[in-house]
Amino acid sequence: MITLEMMPPLMFGGLIIAMLIGYPVAFTLAAVGLSFGFLSIWLGFFDLNFLQAIPGRIFGSVLSNELLLAIPFFTFMGAILERCGLAEDMLDSMGQLFGPIRGGLGYSVIIVGFILGAITGTVAAQVIAMALISMPVMIRYGYNIRYITGVLAASGTITQLVPPSLVLIVLADQLGKSVGDMYLGAWGPSVFQIMLFAGYTFLLGIFKPSHVPAVPLEARTLTGWALWKKCLLGIIPSAVLIFVVLGTMMMGLATPTEAGAMGAVGAMVLAAIHHKDFSATGNKVLIAGVIAAGIGTIVAILYSENLVFKLAYAVTYLAIVWICLEAVRIPDLRDLIKQGYETTMRITCMVTFILIGSTCFSVVFLGVSGGTWLEHLLTSLPGGVWGFLIFINLFIFFLAFFLDFFEIAFIILPMIAPIAQKILTPVVGADAALIWFGVMLCVNMQTSFLHPPFGFALFYLRGVAPREVKSSDIYWGAMPWIGLQAIMVALVIAFPVVVTGLLDKPLNVDLDKVKIDVPQIELPPLDFGQPKQ
């Protein structure tokens, strides 16, 4: 006879077996959840009315969640920028800038990966674009093939952690935290990870200089101001887009959905101005729009929102509309926008169906006291807080061998988030506990793109690498970078301030000492005289 205590582990076991069969995860989650739901009704653990919570949660909290609207906007932004030529220009200019020093091409790949990660948010496009552009050049100048494959794959996964990562949006939603706070918490680990990658390249240049040789000076086609101009033309528009998307959100000027919408429009503008067929009239309109935006901003800072401010930004909006129409006029960009819509539709549908499936599973799991079972299991681990963190990170690390980050976030996080809040609050406080936990798992889940057998970044590399690059070189090349990401996870665990340092400090107010002074107001005396006739 199946008891209530046996149901939670049986549900986990059934889910693992069903996923090993290879059926789509979204439908597997729903099937396992509903199957165990009907089994629970038959065994008398709850009645049929309990399953009414499933459509209630799907239509009440999943499909009506405004935060999830940011996902299609950021997906569309990444789909446009990945093919518009921005990556090629930045890699070429950065490669020539850093090329003369040992490991210079590696530094350029890491830096461009960081910048592209902050404006695209898609691993596949980043790995493929950088591999197609940089791999032949690095092979030509004698870089070690395993270093080449490793740095290209690892730099592509940076986009998982650097805001505005889709992973961070999903984590914020599942953990019930602000996207802005999640972004603030991710900046520290993002920068430290870049430093780790660059430090590894620097050490290779010292101890194994033959692995990362300098590019000969005669191979440089640009020098002086021409080189710096090309670098700035790639960096400045990207920096403006990063500010429009992230700066407005962190300053409280826009919600994640509004920032994503501005990013989607900004991506079309960037794609248009980078295209070779962008017209001279479009350039003039662009300059007029930039000048108008500057005037409007200065007026708003020095004075207030007046007629000049409104007219200036009206000109800016008209310039943006004009440039978007220019993008539609160019056949290549029109096809690019269409592909962006198709990619956005596929990813958004995938996320929605996984959410629906995970809702079916989690409602039934909680109905059979799965939350209590899981809490007892995790709180009884040896080592207290640190034992819990080590166990969870090892569990997520091995789970990432087989599951995508969306699946991990939607299946596992809703179950362990309340437990993490309870256990981690004494360490960093109630406000920062889940931010620390979410960023930590984000750093961990980066490895899912690198480690075999299902490291998708390695698959992307295999698909675009020349035939002389062996698959064994791709897999072995990823190993040191997996180690660097594991070191980053350990740093985030050991030093929470890396995540919490930029967050707002909680206000420690003793409610017993709060005094509210109400000013005394003298009222005129009431007149109780005889009423007037």
PDB file of N, CA, C and O in Angstrom, residues 487-526:
ATOM      1  N   ILE A 487      35.073  27.634  -9.369  1.00  0.00           N
ATOM      2  CA  ILE A 487      35.725  28.551  -8.415  1.00  0.00           C
ATOM      3  C   ILE A 487      34.835  29.751  -8.160  1.00  0.00           C
ATOM      4  O   ILE A 487      34.717  30.230  -7.016  1.00  0.00           O
ATOM      5  N   MET A 488      34.174  30.245  -9.213  1.00  0.00           N
ATOM      6  CA  MET A 488      33.275  31.389  -9.043  1.00  0.00           C
ATOM      7  C   MET A 488      32.103  31.036  -8.143  1.00  0.00           C
ATOM      8  O   MET A 488      31.676  31.842  -7.301  1.00  0.00           O
ATOM      9  N   VAL A 489      31.564  29.824  -8.277  1.00  0.00           N
ATOM     10  CA  VAL A 489      30.487  29.379  -7.387  1.00  0.00           C
ATOM     11  C   VAL A 489      30.975  29.361  -5.942  1.00  0.00           C
ATOM     12  O   VAL A 489      30.289  29.828  -5.020  1.00  0.00           O
ATOM     13  N   ALA A 490      32.193  28.825  -5.728  1.00  0.00           N
ATOM     14  CA  ALA A 490      32.752  28.771  -4.375  1.00  0.00           C
ATOM     15  C   ALA A 490      32.951  30.169  -3.797  1.00  0.00           C
ATOM     16  O   ALA A 490      32.691  30.410  -2.603  1.00  0.00           O
ATOM     17  N   LEU A 491      33.379  31.129  -4.631  1.00  0.00           N
ATOM     18  CA  LEU A 491      33.560  32.506  -4.160  1.00  0.00           C
ATOM     19  C   LEU A 491      32.223  33.141  -3.761  1.00  0.00           C
ATOM     20  O   LEU A 491      32.143  33.864  -2.759  1.00  0.00           O
ATOM     21  N   VAL A 492      31.186  32.882  -4.549  1.00  0.00           N
ATOM     22  CA  VAL A 492      29.875  33.443  -4.229  1.00  0.00           C
ATOM     23  C   VAL A 492      29.339  32.845  -2.930  1.00  0.00           C
ATOM     24  O   VAL A 492      28.708  33.539  -2.130  1.00  0.00           O
ATOM     25  N   ILE A 493      29.603  31.545  -2.698  1.00  0.00           N
ATOM     26  CA  ILE A 493      29.168  30.909  -1.451  1.00  0.00           C
ATOM     27  C   ILE A 493      29.945  31.472  -0.263  1.00  0.00           C
ATOM     28  O   ILE A 493      29.378  31.824   0.774  1.00  0.00           O
ATOM     29  N   ALA A 494      31.266  31.581  -0.416  1.00  0.00           N
ATOM     30  CA  ALA A 494      32.120  31.981   0.705  1.00  0.00           C
ATOM     31  C   ALA A 494      32.016  33.470   1.012  1.00  0.00           C
ATOM     32  O   ALA A 494      32.162  33.875   2.175  1.00  0.00           O
ATOM     33  N   PHE A 495      31.774  34.287  -0.027  1.00  0.00           N
ATOM     34  CA  PHE A 495      31.744  35.746   0.165  1.00  0.00           C
ATOM     35  C   PHE A 495      30.424  36.302  -0.384  1.00  0.00           C
ATOM     36  O   PHE A 495      30.370  36.782  -1.531  1.00  0.00           O
ATOM     37  N   PRO A 496      29.353  36.237   0.397  1.00  0.00           N
ATOM     38  CA  PRO A 496      28.049  36.736  -0.083  1.00  0.00           C
ATOM     39  C   PRO A 496      28.074  38.203  -0.501  1.00  0.00           C
ATOM     40  O   PRO A 496      27.248  38.631  -1.302  1.00  0.00           O
ATOM     41  N   VAL A 497      29.030  38.978   0.032  1.00  0.00           N
ATOM     42  CA  VAL A 497      29.080  40.405  -0.286  1.00  0.00           C
ATOM     43  C   VAL A 497      29.311  40.635  -1.772  1.00  0.00           C
ATOM     44  O   VAL A 497      28.978  41.711  -2.299  1.00  0.00           O
ATOM     45  N   VAL A 498      29.872  39.655  -2.476  1.00  0.00           N
ATOM     46  CA  VAL A 498      30.032  39.772  -3.929  1.00  0.00           C
ATOM     47  C   VAL A 498      28.682  40.009  -4.588  1.00  0.00           C
ATOM     48  O   VAL A 498      28.581  40.734  -5.583  1.00  0.00           O
ATOM     49  N   VAL A 499      27.641  39.413  -4.035  1.00  0.00           N
ATOM     50  CA  VAL A 499      26.278  39.575  -4.563  1.00  0.00           C
ATOM     51  C   VAL A 499      25.544  40.703  -3.861  1.00  0.00           C
ATOM     52  O   VAL A 499      24.897  41.537  -4.496  1.00  0.00           O
ATOM     53  N   THR A 500      25.641  40.743  -2.547  1.00  0.00           N
ATOM     54  CA  THR A 500      24.811  41.671  -1.763  1.00  0.00           C
ATOM     55  C   THR A 500      25.400  43.075  -1.650  1.00  0.00           C
ATOM     56  O   THR A 500      24.724  43.977  -1.151  1.00  0.00           O
ATOM     57  N   GLY A 501      26.634  43.272  -2.105  1.00  0.00           N
ATOM     58  CA  GLY A 501      27.299  44.560  -1.918  1.00  0.00           C
ATOM     59  C   GLY A 501      26.587  45.717  -2.573  1.00  0.00           C
ATOM     60  O   GLY A 501      26.610  46.838  -2.046  1.00  0.00           O
ATOM     61  N   LEU A 502      25.949  45.485  -3.736  1.00  0.00           N
ATOM     62  CA  LEU A 502      25.272  46.566  -4.451  1.00  0.00           C
ATOM     63  C   LEU A 502      23.808  46.711  -4.071  1.00  0.00           C
ATOM     64  O   LEU A 502      23.146  47.658  -4.518  1.00  0.00           O
ATOM     65  N   LEU A 503      23.287  45.774  -3.283  1.00  0.00           N
ATOM     66  CA  LEU A 503      21.876  45.846  -2.911  1.00  0.00           C
ATOM     67  C   LEU A 503      21.651  46.914  -1.856  1.00  0.00           C
ATOM     68  O   LEU A 503      22.552  47.253  -1.087  1.00  0.00           O
ATOM     69  N   ASP A 504      20.442  47.429  -1.817  1.00  0.00           N
ATOM     70  CA  ASP A 504      20.077  48.404  -0.790  1.00  0.00           C
ATOM     71  C   ASP A 504      20.121  47.738   0.579  1.00  0.00           C
ATOM     72  O   ASP A 504      19.634  46.615   0.759  1.00  0.00           O
ATOM     73  N   LYS A 505      20.724  48.436   1.532  1.00  0.00           N
ATOM     74  CA  LYS A 505      20.806  47.895   2.887  1.00  0.00           C
ATOM     75  C   LYS A 505      19.427  47.954   3.554  1.00  0.00           C
ATOM     76  O   LYS A 505      18.721  48.961   3.432  1.00  0.00           O
ATOM     77  N   PRO A 506      19.041  46.882   4.228  1.00  0.00           N
ATOM     78  CA  PRO A 506      17.738  46.910   4.908  1.00  0.00           C
ATOM     79  C   PRO A 506      17.728  47.917   6.047  1.00  0.00           C
ATOM     80  O   PRO A 506      18.750  48.169   6.688  1.00  0.00           O
ATOM     81  N   LEU A 507      16.579  48.497   6.267  1.00  0.00           N
ATOM     82  CA  LEU A 507      16.424  49.478   7.352  1.00  0.00           C
ATOM     83  C   LEU A 507      16.148  48.744   8.657  1.00  0.00           C
ATOM     84  O   LEU A 507      15.145  48.028   8.784  1.00  0.00           O
ATOM     85  N   ASN A 508      17.060  48.893   9.628  1.00  0.00           N
ATOM     86  CA  ASN A 508      16.873  48.265  10.940  1.00  0.00           C
ATOM     87  C   ASN A 508      16.144  49.242  11.861  1.00  0.00           C
ATOM     88  O   ASN A 508      16.744  50.152  12.422  1.00  0.00           O
ATOM     89  N   VAL A 509      14.857  49.060  11.953  1.00  0.00           N
ATOM     90  CA  VAL A 509      14.016  49.966  12.745  1.00  0.00           C
ATOM     91  C   VAL A 509      13.394  49.184  13.893  1.00  0.00           C
ATOM     92  O   VAL A 509      12.796  48.124  13.683  1.00  0.00           O
ATOM     93  N   ASP A 510      13.579  49.676  15.107  1.00  0.00           N
ATOM     94  CA  ASP A 510      12.952  49.079  16.279  1.00  0.00           C
ATOM     95  C   ASP A 510      11.544  49.662  16.400  1.00  0.00           C
ATOM     96  O   ASP A 510      11.361  50.839  16.734  1.00  0.00           O
ATOM     97  N   LEU A 511      10.547  48.840  16.113  1.00  0.00           N
ATOM     98  CA  LEU A 511       9.172  49.327  16.096  1.00  0.00           C
ATOM     99  C   LEU A 511       8.709  49.788  17.472  1.00  0.00           C
ATOM    100  O   LEU A 511       7.792  50.615  17.585  1.00  0.00           O
ATOM    101  N   ASP A 512       9.344  49.230  18.539  1.00  0.00           N
ATOM    102  CA  ASP A 512       8.942  49.638  19.890  1.00  0.00           C
ATOM    103  C   ASP A 512       9.354  51.072  20.205  1.00  0.00           C
ATOM    104  O   ASP A 512       8.822  51.693  21.136  1.00  0.00           O
ATOM    105  N   LYS A 513      10.342  51.584  19.440  1.00  0.00           N
ATOM    106  CA  LYS A 513      10.842  52.933  19.715  1.00  0.00           C
ATOM    107  C   LYS A 513      10.302  53.982  18.742  1.00  0.00           C
ATOM    108  O   LYS A 513      10.712  55.134  18.779  1.00  0.00           O
ATOM    109  N   VAL A 514       9.424  53.570  17.847  1.00  0.00           N
ATOM    110  CA  VAL A 514       8.858  54.502  16.875  1.00  0.00           C
ATOM    111  C   VAL A 514       7.826  55.385  17.574  1.00  0.00           C
ATOM    112  O   VAL A 514       6.942  54.900  18.289  1.00  0.00           O
ATOM    113  N   LYS A 515       7.979  56.660  17.401  1.00  0.00           N
ATOM    114  CA  LYS A 515       7.037  57.618  17.983  1.00  0.00           C
ATOM    115  C   LYS A 515       6.413  58.441  16.863  1.00  0.00           C
ATOM    116  O   LYS A 515       7.105  58.892  15.952  1.00  0.00           O
ATOM    117  N   ILE A 516       5.131  58.601  16.938  1.00  0.00           N
ATOM    118  CA  ILE A 516       4.412  59.392  15.937  1.00  0.00           C
ATOM    119  C   ILE A 516       3.839  60.614  16.659  1.00  0.00           C
ATOM    120  O   ILE A 516       2.987  60.492  17.549  1.00  0.00           O
ATOM    121  N   ASP A 517       4.348  61.777  16.300  1.00  0.00           N
ATOM    122  CA  ASP A 517       3.880  63.023  16.907  1.00  0.00           C
ATOM    123  C   ASP A 517       2.789  63.629  16.032  1.00  0.00           C
ATOM    124  O   ASP A 517       3.028  63.947  14.860  1.00  0.00           O
ATOM    125  N   VAL A 518       1.629  63.759  16.601  1.00  0.00           N
ATOM    126  CA  VAL A 518       0.504  64.369  15.884  1.00  0.00           C
ATOM    127  C   VAL A 518       0.344  65.796  16.377  1.00  0.00           C
ATOM    128  O   VAL A 518       0.114  66.020  17.572  1.00  0.00           O
ATOM    129  N   PRO A 519       0.530  66.782  15.519  1.00  0.00           N
ATOM    130  CA  PRO A 519       0.416  68.177  15.977  1.00  0.00           C
ATOM    131  C   PRO A 519      -1.007  68.488  16.444  1.00  0.00           C
ATOM    132  O   PRO A 519      -1.988  68.022  15.873  1.00  0.00           O
ATOM    133  N   GLN A 520      -1.059  69.270  17.513  1.00  0.00           N
ATOM    134  CA  GLN A 520      -2.356  69.669  18.052  1.00  0.00           C
ATOM    135  C   GLN A 520      -2.922  70.813  17.209  1.00  0.00           C
ATOM    136  O   GLN A 520      -2.244  71.805  16.944  1.00  0.00           O
ATOM    137  N   ILE A 521      -4.134  70.666  16.796  1.00  0.00           N
ATOM    138  CA  ILE A 521      -4.796  71.687  15.984  1.00  0.00           C
ATOM    139  C   ILE A 521      -5.917  72.316  16.823  1.00  0.00           C
ATOM    140  O   ILE A 521      -6.798  71.615  17.335  1.00  0.00           O
ATOM    141  N   GLU A 522      -5.823  73.630  16.996  1.00  0.00           N
ATOM    142  CA  GLU A 522      -6.853  74.329  17.785  1.00  0.00           C
ATOM    143  C   GLU A 522      -8.047  74.644  16.891  1.00  0.00           C
ATOM    144  O   GLU A 522      -7.914  75.311  15.855  1.00  0.00           O
ATOM    145  N   LEU A 523      -9.173  74.134  17.311  1.00  0.00           N
ATOM    146  CA  LEU A 523     -10.397  74.351  16.543  1.00  0.00           C
ATOM    147  C   LEU A 523     -11.177  75.517  17.148  1.00  0.00           C
ATOM    148  O   LEU A 523     -11.139  75.733  18.375  1.00  0.00           O
ATOM    149  N   PRO A 524     -11.892  76.289  16.362  1.00  0.00           N
ATOM    150  CA  PRO A 524     -12.709  77.375  16.911  1.00  0.00           C
ATOM    151  C   PRO A 524     -13.832  76.806  17.770  1.00  0.00           C
ATOM    152  O   PRO A 524     -14.308  75.690  17.533  1.00  0.00           O
ATOM    153  N   PRO A 525     -14.243  77.522  18.803  1.00  0.00           N
ATOM    154  CA  PRO A 525     -15.312  77.016  19.684  1.00  0.00           C
ATOM    155  C   PRO A 525     -16.613  76.850  18.911  1.00  0.00           C
ATOM    156  O   PRO A 525     -16.913  77.604  17.977  1.00  0.00           O
ATOM    157  N   LEU A 526     -17.324  75.819  19.310  1.00  0.00           N
ATOM    158  CA  LEU A 526     -18.589  75.535  18.646  1.00  0.00           C
ATOM    159  C   LEU A 526     -19.673  76.500  19.159  1.00  0.00           C
ATOM    160  O   LEU A 526     -19.721  76.842  20.348  1.00  0.00           O
TER     161      LEU A 526
END
